[in-house]
CSV table of C-alpha atoms and ligand atoms in Angstrom, one decimal:
chain,number,residue,atom,x,y,z
A,1,UNK,CA,89.5,131.7,79.0
A,2,UNK,CA,87.4,129.0,80.6
A,3,UNK,CA,85.3,130.1,83.5
A,4,UNK,CA,87.0,128.9,86.7
A,5,UNK,CA,85.0,126.3,88.6
A,6,UNK,CA,83.5,127.6,91.9
A,7,UNK,CA,84.4,125.6,94.9
A,8,UNK,CA,81.7,124.4,97.3
A,9,UNK,CA,83.9,124.6,100.3
A,10,UNK,CA,87.1,126.5,101.2
A,11,UNK,CA,89.3,125.9,104.2
A,12,UNK,CA,91.3,129.0,105.0
A,13,UNK,CA,94.1,130.0,107.3
A,14,UNK,CA,95.4,126.6,108.1
A,15,UNK,CA,98.9,125.2,107.8
A,16,UNK,CA,98.7,122.4,105.3
A,17,UNK,CA,101.1,119.5,106.1
A,18,UNK,CA,102.1,117.0,103.5
A,19,UNK,CA,104.5,114.2,103.4
A,20,UNK,CA,107.3,116.5,102.4
A,21,UNK,CA,106.6,119.9,104.0
A,22,UNK,CA,104.1,122.4,105.2
A,23,UNK,CA,102.7,125.7,104.0
A,24,UNK,CA,100.0,128.2,105.1
A,25,UNK,CA,97.5,127.7,102.3
A,26,UNK,CA,93.8,127.6,101.6
A,27,UNK,CA,92.2,124.4,100.2
A,28,UNK,CA,89.2,124.7,97.8
A,29,UNK,CA,87.0,121.7,97.5
A,30,UNK,CA,84.4,120.9,94.8
A,31,UNK,CA,82.4,117.7,94.3
A,32,UNK,CA,84.4,115.9,97.0
A,33,UNK,CA,87.7,116.5,95.4
A,34,UNK,CA,90.5,119.1,96.0
A,35,UNK,CA,90.0,121.8,93.4
A,36,UNK,CA,92.9,124.0,94.4
A,37,UNK,CA,95.5,124.5,97.1
A,38,UNK,CA,96.9,128.1,97.3
A,39,UNK,CA,96.6,131.6,98.6
A,40,UNK,CA,93.4,133.7,98.7
A,41,UNK,CA,90.9,131.0,97.6
A,42,UNK,CA,88.0,132.3,99.8
A,43,UNK,CA,85.2,133.2,97.4
A,44,UNK,CA,82.0,135.3,98.2
A,45,UNK,CA,79.0,133.0,98.7
A,46,UNK,CA,81.1,129.9,99.2
A,47,UNK,CA,81.1,128.2,102.7
A,48,UNK,CA,84.3,128.8,104.4
A,49,UNK,CA,86.0,126.9,107.3
A,50,UNK,CA,88.3,129.2,109.2
A,51,UNK,CA,91.2,126.9,110.3
A,52,UNK,CA,93.5,129.6,111.6
A,53,UNK,CA,96.0,128.1,114.1
A,54,UNK,CA,95.2,124.5,113.0
A,55,UNK,CA,97.0,122.0,110.9
A,56,UNK,CA,95.3,120.3,108.0
A,57,UNK,CA,96.6,116.8,107.2
A,58,UNK,CA,95.4,114.4,104.5
A,59,UNK,CA,93.0,111.9,106.1
A,60,UNK,CA,95.0,109.0,107.4
A,61,UNK,CA,94.9,105.7,105.6
A,62,UNK,CA,95.1,102.8,108.2
A,63,UNK,CA,96.1,99.6,106.3
A,64,UNK,CA,95.5,97.3,109.2
A,65,UNK,CA,92.1,97.1,111.0
A,66,UNK,CA,89.8,94.3,112.1
A,67,UNK,CA,86.3,95.5,112.1
A,68,UNK,CA,85.0,92.0,113.0
A,69,UNK,CA,82.1,91.9,110.5
A,70,UNK,CA,80.8,89.4,109.6
A,71,UNK,CA,80.6,86.9,112.5
A,72,UNK,CA,82.1,88.7,115.5
A,73,UNK,CA,80.0,91.8,115.7
A,74,UNK,CA,79.7,91.5,119.5
A,75,UNK,CA,83.3,92.9,119.4
A,76,UNK,CA,82.9,95.6,116.8
A,77,UNK,CA,81.1,96.1,113.5
A,78,UNK,CA,81.6,98.2,110.3
A,79,UNK,CA,79.5,101.1,111.6
A,80,UNK,CA,81.1,101.4,115.0
A,81,UNK,CA,84.7,100.7,113.8
A,82,UNK,CA,84.4,103.3,111.0
A,83,UNK,CA,82.9,105.9,113.3
A,84,UNK,CA,85.9,105.4,115.6
A,85,UNK,CA,88.1,105.9,112.5
A,86,UNK,CA,86.4,109.1,111.6
A,87,UNK,CA,86.9,110.4,115.1
A,88,UNK,CA,90.5,109.5,114.9
A,89,UNK,CA,91.1,111.4,111.6
A,90,UNK,CA,91.3,108.1,109.6
A,91,UNK,CA,89.4,108.5,106.4
A,92,UNK,CA,90.3,105.2,104.8
A,93,UNK,CA,90.6,101.8,106.5
A,94,UNK,CA,91.8,98.5,105.1
A,95,UNK,CA,89.9,95.6,106.8
A,96,UNK,CA,91.5,92.3,107.4
A,97,UNK,CA,89.9,89.0,106.1
A,98,UNK,CA,90.0,86.9,109.3
A,99,UNK,CA,86.3,87.4,110.0
A,100,UNK,CA,83.8,84.5,110.4
A,101,UNK,CA,83.6,83.1,107.9
A,102,UNK,CA,87.1,84.2,106.6
A,103,UNK,CA,87.2,86.0,103.3
A,104,UNK,CA,89.1,83.4,101.3
A,105,UNK,CA,86.8,83.0,98.2
A,106,UNK,CA,85.3,85.4,95.7
A,107,UNK,CA,81.8,84.5,96.8
A,108,UNK,CA,82.7,85.3,100.4
A,109,UNK,CA,84.4,88.5,99.3
A,110,UNK,CA,81.2,89.6,97.5
A,111,UNK,CA,79.0,88.7,100.5
A,112,UNK,CA,81.2,90.8,102.8
A,113,UNK,CA,81.2,93.7,100.4
A,114,UNK,CA,77.4,93.6,100.1
A,115,UNK,CA,77.1,93.3,103.9
A,116,UNK,CA,79.4,96.2,104.9
A,117,UNK,CA,79.2,98.7,102.1
A,118,UNK,CA,76.2,100.6,103.4
A,119,UNK,CA,77.6,100.8,107.0
A,120,UNK,CA,80.9,102.6,106.5
A,121,UNK,CA,81.4,106.1,107.8
A,122,UNK,CA,84.8,106.4,106.1
A,123,UNK,CA,86.1,104.9,102.9
A,124,UNK,CA,87.3,101.3,103.1
A,125,UNK,CA,89.2,98.6,101.3
A,126,UNK,CA,88.8,94.9,101.9
A,127,UNK,CA,91.6,92.3,101.9
A,128,UNK,CA,91.2,88.8,100.8
A,129,UNK,CA,93.0,85.9,102.5
A,130,UNK,CA,95.6,83.5,101.2
A,131,UNK,CA,94.7,80.2,102.9
A,132,UNK,CA,96.0,76.7,102.6
A,133,UNK,CA,94.3,75.9,99.3
A,134,UNK,CA,92.7,79.0,97.6
A,135,UNK,CA,95.1,80.2,94.9
A,136,UNK,CA,92.3,79.5,92.5
A,137,UNK,CA,90.2,82.2,94.2
A,138,UNK,CA,92.7,85.0,94.1
A,139,UNK,CA,91.9,86.4,90.7
A,140,UNK,CA,88.2,86.4,91.5
A,141,UNK,CA,88.7,88.4,94.7
A,142,UNK,CA,91.0,90.8,92.8
A,143,UNK,CA,88.2,91.4,90.2
A,144,UNK,CA,85.8,92.4,93.1
A,145,UNK,CA,88.3,95.0,94.2
A,146,UNK,CA,90.4,93.2,96.8
A,147,UNK,CA,92.9,95.8,98.0
A,148,UNK,CA,95.5,93.0,98.5
A,149,UNK,CA,95.8,89.7,100.3
A,150,UNK,CA,96.6,88.8,103.9
A,151,UNK,CA,98.8,85.8,104.7
A,152,UNK,CA,98.9,84.4,108.2
A,153,UNK,CA,102.1,82.5,108.6
A,154,UNK,CA,101.4,82.4,112.4
A,155,UNK,CA,98.0,81.6,114.0
A,156,UNK,CA,95.8,84.5,115.3
A,157,UNK,CA,92.2,85.5,115.9
A,158,UNK,CA,89.9,83.1,114.1
A,159,UNK,CA,92.4,80.3,114.3
A,160,UNK,CA,92.6,79.9,110.6
A,161,UNK,CA,94.8,77.1,109.4
A,162,UNK,CA,98.2,78.5,108.4
A,163,UNK,CA,99.2,77.4,104.9
A,164,UNK,CA,102.3,75.3,104.3
A,165,UNK,CA,105.2,76.7,102.2
A,166,UNK,CA,103.8,75.2,98.9
A,167,UNK,CA,100.4,76.8,99.5
A,168,UNK,CA,102.1,80.0,100.4
A,169,UNK,CA,104.1,80.0,97.2
A,170,UNK,CA,101.0,79.2,95.0
A,171,UNK,CA,99.2,82.1,96.8
A,172,UNK,CA,102.1,84.5,96.2
A,173,UNK,CA,102.2,83.5,92.5
A,174,UNK,CA,98.4,84.1,92.1
A,175,UNK,CA,98.7,87.5,93.9
A,176,UNK,CA,101.6,88.5,91.6
A,177,UNK,CA,99.5,87.6,88.6
A,178,UNK,CA,96.7,89.8,89.9
A,179,UNK,CA,99.1,92.7,90.5
A,180,UNK,CA,98.3,93.0,94.1
A,181,UNK,CA,100.2,93.3,97.4
A,182,UNK,CA,100.5,90.4,99.8
A,183,UNK,CA,100.7,91.5,103.5
A,184,UNK,CA,102.1,89.0,105.9
A,185,UNK,CA,101.8,88.1,109.5
A,186,UNK,CA,105.4,86.8,109.8
A,187,UNK,CA,105.8,84.4,112.6
A,188,UNK,CA,106.7,80.7,112.3
A,189,UNK,CA,103.5,78.8,113.3
A,190,UNK,CA,105.2,75.5,114.2
A,191,UNK,CA,107.6,77.1,116.6
A,192,UNK,CA,104.9,79.3,118.1
A,193,UNK,CA,102.8,76.1,118.9
A,194,UNK,CA,105.8,74.3,120.3
A,195,UNK,CA,106.9,77.1,122.6
A,196,UNK,CA,103.3,77.6,123.7
A,197,UNK,CA,102.9,73.9,124.5
A,198,UNK,CA,106.1,74.0,126.6
A,199,UNK,CA,105.0,77.0,128.6
A,200,UNK,CA,101.6,75.4,129.2
A,201,UNK,CA,103.2,72.2,130.4
A,202,UNK,CA,105.1,74.3,133.0
A,203,UNK,CA,101.8,75.6,134.2
A,204,UNK,CA,102.4,79.2,133.0
A,205,UNK,CA,99.2,81.3,132.5
A,206,UNK,CA,100.6,84.8,133.1
A,207,UNK,CA,100.7,87.6,130.5
A,208,UNK,CA,104.5,87.4,130.0
A,209,UNK,CA,104.3,83.7,128.9
A,210,UNK,CA,102.9,85.0,125.7
A,211,UNK,CA,106.0,87.1,125.1
A,212,UNK,CA,108.3,84.2,126.0
A,213,UNK,CA,106.4,81.9,123.6
A,214,UNK,CA,107.1,84.2,120.7
A,215,UNK,CA,110.8,84.9,120.7
A,216,UNK,CA,112.3,87.3,118.1
A,217,UNK,CA,113.9,84.5,116.0
A,218,UNK,CA,110.4,83.2,115.2
A,219,UNK,CA,109.8,86.5,113.4
A,220,UNK,CA,113.2,86.6,111.9
A,221,UNK,CA,112.8,83.1,110.4
A,222,UNK,CA,109.4,83.9,108.9
A,223,UNK,CA,110.5,87.2,107.5
A,224,UNK,CA,113.5,85.6,105.8
A,225,UNK,CA,111.4,82.8,104.4
A,226,UNK,CA,108.6,85.0,103.0
A,227,UNK,CA,110.9,87.6,101.5
A,228,UNK,CA,112.9,84.9,99.8
A,229,UNK,CA,109.7,83.3,98.4
A,230,UNK,CA,108.1,86.6,97.3
A,231,UNK,CA,111.2,87.7,95.4
A,232,UNK,CA,111.2,84.4,93.6
A,233,UNK,CA,107.5,84.7,92.7
A,234,UNK,CA,107.7,88.4,91.8
A,235,UNK,CA,105.1,89.4,94.4
A,236,UNK,CA,104.8,92.8,96.0
A,237,UNK,CA,105.4,92.0,99.6
A,238,UNK,CA,104.5,93.9,102.8
A,239,UNK,CA,105.4,92.8,106.3
A,240,UNK,CA,102.6,93.7,108.7
A,241,UNK,CA,103.5,94.6,112.3
A,242,UNK,CA,107.2,93.9,112.3
A,243,UNK,CA,108.0,93.9,116.0
A,244,UNK,CA,111.6,93.2,116.8
A,245,UNK,CA,115.1,94.8,116.4
A,246,UNK,CA,116.3,91.5,115.0
A,247,UNK,CA,113.4,91.3,112.5
A,248,UNK,CA,114.2,94.8,111.2
A,249,UNK,CA,117.9,94.0,110.9
A,250,UNK,CA,117.1,91.0,108.8
A,251,UNK,CA,114.8,93.0,106.5
A,252,UNK,CA,117.6,95.6,106.0
A,253,UNK,CA,120.1,92.9,105.3
A,254,UNK,CA,117.8,91.4,102.7
A,255,UNK,CA,117.0,94.8,101.2
A,256,UNK,CA,120.8,95.3,100.8
A,257,UNK,CA,120.8,92.1,98.7
A,258,UNK,CA,118.2,93.6,96.5
A,259,UNK,CA,115.0,92.1,97.9
A,260,UNK,CA,112.1,94.6,97.8
A,261,UNK,CA,109.6,94.7,100.7
A,262,UNK,CA,107.7,97.3,102.6
A,263,UNK,CA,107.5,97.3,106.4
A,264,UNK,CA,104.8,98.3,108.8
A,265,UNK,CA,105.1,98.9,112.6
A,266,UNK,CA,102.1,99.2,114.9
A,267,UNK,CA,101.3,102.0,117.2
A,268,UNK,CA,101.2,99.4,120.1
A,269,UNK,CA,104.7,98.3,119.3
A,270,UNK,CA,105.9,101.9,119.4
A,271,UNK,CA,104.0,103.2,122.4
A,272,UNK,CA,104.1,100.2,124.8
A,273,UNK,CA,106.9,98.0,126.0
A,274,UNK,CA,106.8,94.8,128.1
A,275,UNK,CA,106.3,96.8,131.3
A,276,UNK,CA,102.7,97.1,130.0
A,277,UNK,CA,102.1,93.4,131.0
A,278,UNK,CA,102.5,94.3,134.7
A,279,UNK,CA,100.0,97.2,134.4
A,280,UNK,CA,97.4,96.0,131.9
A,281,UNK,CA,97.7,92.2,132.0
A,282,UNK,CA,96.2,90.3,129.0
A,283,UNK,CA,94.5,93.5,127.6
A,284,UNK,CA,97.9,94.1,125.9
A,285,UNK,CA,98.2,90.5,124.6
A,286,UNK,CA,99.1,91.0,120.9
A,287,UNK,CA,100.4,88.9,118.1
A,288,UNK,CA,103.3,89.6,117.7
A,289,UNK,CA,103.7,90.5,121.4
A,290,UNK,CA,104.5,93.8,123.0
A,291,UNK,CA,108.3,93.6,123.2
A,292,UNK,CA,111.0,94.8,125.5
A,293,UNK,CA,112.1,98.5,125.4
A,294,UNK,CA,115.2,97.7,123.3
A,295,UNK,CA,112.9,96.5,120.4
A,296,UNK,CA,110.7,99.5,120.8
A,297,UNK,CA,113.7,101.8,120.5
A,298,UNK,CA,114.9,99.9,117.4
A,299,UNK,CA,111.6,100.4,115.7
A,300,UNK,CA,111.6,104.2,116.4
A,301,UNK,CA,115.2,104.3,115.1
A,302,UNK,CA,113.9,102.5,112.0
A,303,UNK,CA,111.3,105.2,111.5
A,304,UNK,CA,113.9,108.0,112.0
A,305,UNK,CA,116.1,106.3,109.3
A,306,UNK,CA,113.3,105.8,106.9
A,307,UNK,CA,113.6,102.0,107.1
A,308,UNK,CA,110.0,101.6,108.2
A,309,UNK,CA,107.5,102.5,105.5
A,310,UNK,CA,104.1,102.5,107.3
A,311,UNK,CA,102.5,102.9,110.7
A,312,UNK,CA,99.2,101.2,111.2
A,313,UNK,CA,97.0,100.3,114.2
A,314,UNK,CA,96.0,96.7,114.0
A,315,UNK,CA,92.7,97.9,115.5
A,316,UNK,CA,91.6,94.5,116.9
A,317,UNK,CA,88.5,94.9,119.2
A,318,UNK,CA,87.2,92.3,121.7
A,319,UNK,CA,84.5,92.6,124.2
A,320,UNK,CA,85.2,94.2,127.6
A,321,UNK,CA,84.7,90.8,129.2
A,322,UNK,CA,87.1,89.1,126.8
A,323,UNK,CA,89.7,91.8,127.5
A,324,UNK,CA,89.6,90.9,131.2
A,325,UNK,CA,90.4,87.2,130.8
A,326,UNK,CA,93.1,86.3,133.3
A,327,UNK,CA,94.5,83.1,131.6
A,328,UNK,CA,96.8,84.2,128.9
A,329,UNK,CA,96.1,81.1,126.7
A,330,UNK,CA,92.3,81.9,126.8
A,331,UNK,CA,92.8,85.6,126.2
A,332,UNK,CA,92.4,87.0,122.7
A,333,UNK,CA,95.2,89.0,121.1
A,334,UNK,CA,94.7,92.7,120.2
A,335,UNK,CA,92.8,95.8,121.3
A,336,UNK,CA,91.3,98.9,119.7
A,337,UNK,CA,93.5,101.7,118.3
A,338,UNK,CA,92.1,103.3,115.1
A,339,UNK,CA,90.8,106.4,117.1
A,340,UNK,CA,93.9,106.9,119.2
A,341,UNK,CA,96.7,106.6,116.6
A,342,UNK,CA,96.8,110.2,115.5
A,343,UNK,CA,96.6,111.8,119.0
A,344,UNK,CA,99.4,109.5,120.2
A,345,UNK,CA,101.5,110.3,117.1
A,346,UNK,CA,100.8,114.1,117.5
A,347,UNK,CA,102.0,113.8,121.1
A,348,UNK,CA,105.2,112.1,119.9
A,349,UNK,CA,105.6,114.9,117.4
A,350,UNK,CA,105.2,117.5,120.1
A,351,UNK,CA,107.9,115.8,122.0
A,352,UNK,CA,110.2,115.8,118.9
A,353,UNK,CA,110.2,112.1,118.3
A,354,UNK,CA,109.1,112.5,114.8
A,355,UNK,CA,107.5,115.3,112.7
A,356,UNK,CA,104.0,115.8,111.6
A,357,UNK,CA,105.3,115.4,108.0
A,358,UNK,CA,106.5,112.0,109.1
A,359,UNK,CA,103.0,111.1,110.3
A,360,UNK,CA,101.5,112.1,107.0
A,361,UNK,CA,104.2,110.1,105.1
A,362,UNK,CA,103.8,107.0,107.3
A,363,UNK,CA,100.1,107.0,107.8
A,364,UNK,CA,98.7,108.4,104.6
A,365,UNK,CA,101.1,109.0,101.7
A,366,UNK,CA,103.0,105.8,101.7
A,367,UNK,CA,100.0,103.5,102.4
A,368,UNK,CA,98.1,105.0,99.4
A,369,UNK,CA,101.2,104.7,97.2
A,370,UNK,CA,102.1,101.2,98.2
A,371,UNK,CA,98.6,99.8,97.6
A,372,UNK,CA,98.0,101.9,94.6
A,373,UNK,CA,95.0,103.6,96.0
A,374,UNK,CA,94.4,106.5,93.7
A,375,UNK,CA,93.2,109.9,95.1
A,376,UNK,CA,94.2,109.3,98.7
A,377,UNK,CA,97.1,110.3,100.9
A,378,UNK,CA,97.8,113.8,99.5
A,379,UNK,CA,95.9,117.1,99.3
A,380,UNK,CA,96.6,117.8,95.6
A,381,UNK,CA,94.1,119.0,93.0
A,382,UNK,CA,92.1,116.1,91.7
A,383,UNK,CA,92.7,114.0,94.9
A,384,UNK,CA,89.8,113.2,97.3
A,385,UNK,CA,89.1,116.0,99.7
A,386,UNK,CA,89.8,113.8,102.7
A,387,UNK,CA,91.4,115.9,105.5
A,388,UNK,CA,91.8,116.3,109.2
A,389,UNK,CA,91.9,119.5,111.1
A,390,UNK,CA,94.3,119.1,114.0
A,391,UNK,CA,95.0,121.4,117.0
A,392,UNK,CA,98.7,120.6,117.5
A,393,UNK,CA,98.9,122.2,120.9
A,394,UNK,CA,95.7,121.1,122.6
A,395,UNK,CA,96.4,119.5,126.0
A,396,UNK,CA,94.0,116.7,126.9
A,397,UNK,CA,93.9,113.4,128.8
A,398,UNK,CA,92.9,110.3,126.8
A,399,UNK,CA,89.5,109.2,128.1
A,400,UNK,CA,88.4,105.7,127.1
A,401,UNK,CA,84.8,106.6,127.7
A,402,UNK,CA,84.8,109.1,124.9
A,403,UNK,CA,85.9,106.6,122.3
A,404,UNK,CA,83.5,105.4,119.6
A,405,UNK,CA,84.2,101.6,119.4
A,406,UNK,CA,81.7,99.1,120.8
A,407,UNK,CA,84.0,98.3,123.7
A,408,UNK,CA,86.3,101.1,124.7
A,409,UNK,CA,88.9,99.3,126.7
A,410,UNK,CA,92.3,100.8,125.9
A,411,UNK,CA,95.8,100.7,127.6
A,412,UNK,CA,96.2,104.3,126.6
A,413,UNK,CA,93.4,105.5,129.0
A,414,UNK,CA,94.7,108.4,131.1
A,415,UNK,CA,97.6,109.3,128.8
A,416,UNK,CA,98.5,113.0,128.6
A,417,UNK,CA,98.1,114.1,125.0
A,418,UNK,CA,99.4,117.1,123.1
A,419,UNK,CA,97.5,117.5,119.9
A,420,UNK,CA,93.9,116.5,119.0
A,421,UNK,CA,91.6,115.9,116.1
A,422,UNK,CA,89.2,118.8,115.7
A,423,UNK,CA,87.3,117.8,112.6
A,424,UNK,CA,87.5,115.1,109.9
A,425,UNK,CA,86.2,115.6,106.3
A,426,UNK,CA,85.6,112.7,103.9
A,427,UNK,CA,85.4,113.7,100.2
A,428,UNK,CA,84.6,117.3,101.3
A,429,UNK,CA,81.9,116.2,103.8
A,430,UNK,CA,82.2,116.9,107.5
A,431,UNK,CA,82.0,113.5,109.2
A,432,UNK,CA,83.4,114.3,112.7
A,433,UNK,CA,83.7,117.4,114.7
A,434,UNK,CA,84.6,118.0,118.4
A,435,UNK,CA,83.5,114.6,119.7
A,436,UNK,CA,80.5,114.1,117.5
A,437,UNK,CA,80.0,112.0,114.4
A,438,UNK,CA,78.2,114.1,111.8
A,439,UNK,CA,75.9,112.6,109.2
A,440,UNK,CA,75.3,109.0,108.2
A,441,UNK,CA,77.5,106.3,106.7
A,442,UNK,CA,78.8,107.7,103.4
A,443,UNK,CA,82.0,105.6,103.0
A,444,UNK,CA,82.8,103.9,99.8
A,445,UNK,CA,84.9,101.0,98.8
A,446,UNK,CA,88.4,101.9,97.5
A,447,UNK,CA,89.9,99.7,94.9
A,448,UNK,CA,93.6,99.5,94.0
A,449,UNK,CA,94.8,100.6,90.5
A,450,UNK,CA,96.1,97.3,89.3
A,451,UNK,CA,97.9,98.6,86.2
A,452,UNK,CA,100.3,100.7,88.3
A,453,UNK,CA,103.2,98.5,89.2
A,454,UNK,CA,104.5,99.4,92.6
A,455,UNK,CA,107.2,102.0,92.0
A,456,UNK,CA,107.6,102.7,95.7
A,457,UNK,CA,108.9,100.0,97.9
B,1,ZN,ZN1,96.0,92.3,112.6
């Protein structure tokens, strides 16, 4: 009989929630990985965390954040953004490439990786960008560990030139050859610009003009076009921040024809509707926009039916001054969210809108599976010991001042919450506990396993 390995940490008494169920079990950790999950794992002389009455979830994997480094660090940087993630129970973030300069070449990818690697408080992946003429750079970025590629079909922060359909198709082919997922911002750029010009010509500068300038069919058209092309090129396709009932209906119709695509919804599109413009003004400007309540209901129904694969934050910080801009055309899109995702979802779970198992599936298990990130998204022996201790009954009020981003302006300030993050562990190390960040930046780059073809769409 081999001598069983001693753990270096044991969590006892908690209810361990996975994507497909929950059980009261102990978790033993050794060398940053889950050693065992089971009963009676507490061992003399081994540090023990008594988590009686708490839930233990796999650390969340947020596939959509903008940490603004390099080039926009007045808004956020890798240290502040990943501290916010740790405080929100998010142990892996996937950072978008529309920084300044944008990450559209292998050289820029390497520069960004060198710049941010020592600053991360949680694990991170970096996306590359598909731009109007960089299909020759895709393989090089993949070699450096690109988690996947982001394609902006519609204009957003950074005002990167949107590729035409031929450039898109070449980018899709290159990503397919690299075995990586392409995630898309699916709105038709030409139509967005035309509707924006019309509204400006009418003298509109109010927050709702942004919604009126981005009607649902603009998303439907782009979704249809990109799914059609991705099937033809054999590319693993993911739709970021799908925002409309009509968009989701079109995805389901195309899936019924055999097209394979994963779908993400954002916390903001689930927890805010267009009444937010009257309360928060341009703070809630978002691309795609915050939609009417009927769209919000359709997205929740899509989650309940299992049609939506992933929930993400689109954590998109701007300075407090920028967030107060009154002219909708000058205002930036997006706001922070990586720290508030889990408390908001736990509150929805307490209200019966979804289950905590659903949260684990949508925010940890499926993201890790879809992007082939090994060792994440589950608390199974051999997996990274990334986990969150959650008090599911704690009653609090969301306080923007307590958040860890550089600028803590959030439309969720003052919301009543049921459920809070007590502590976050990254590869067995305590990184956050009761309001405080513990220790220094120990996050590492995560790379996708490119041999694994995506079994799960
Ligand atoms: Zn985004």
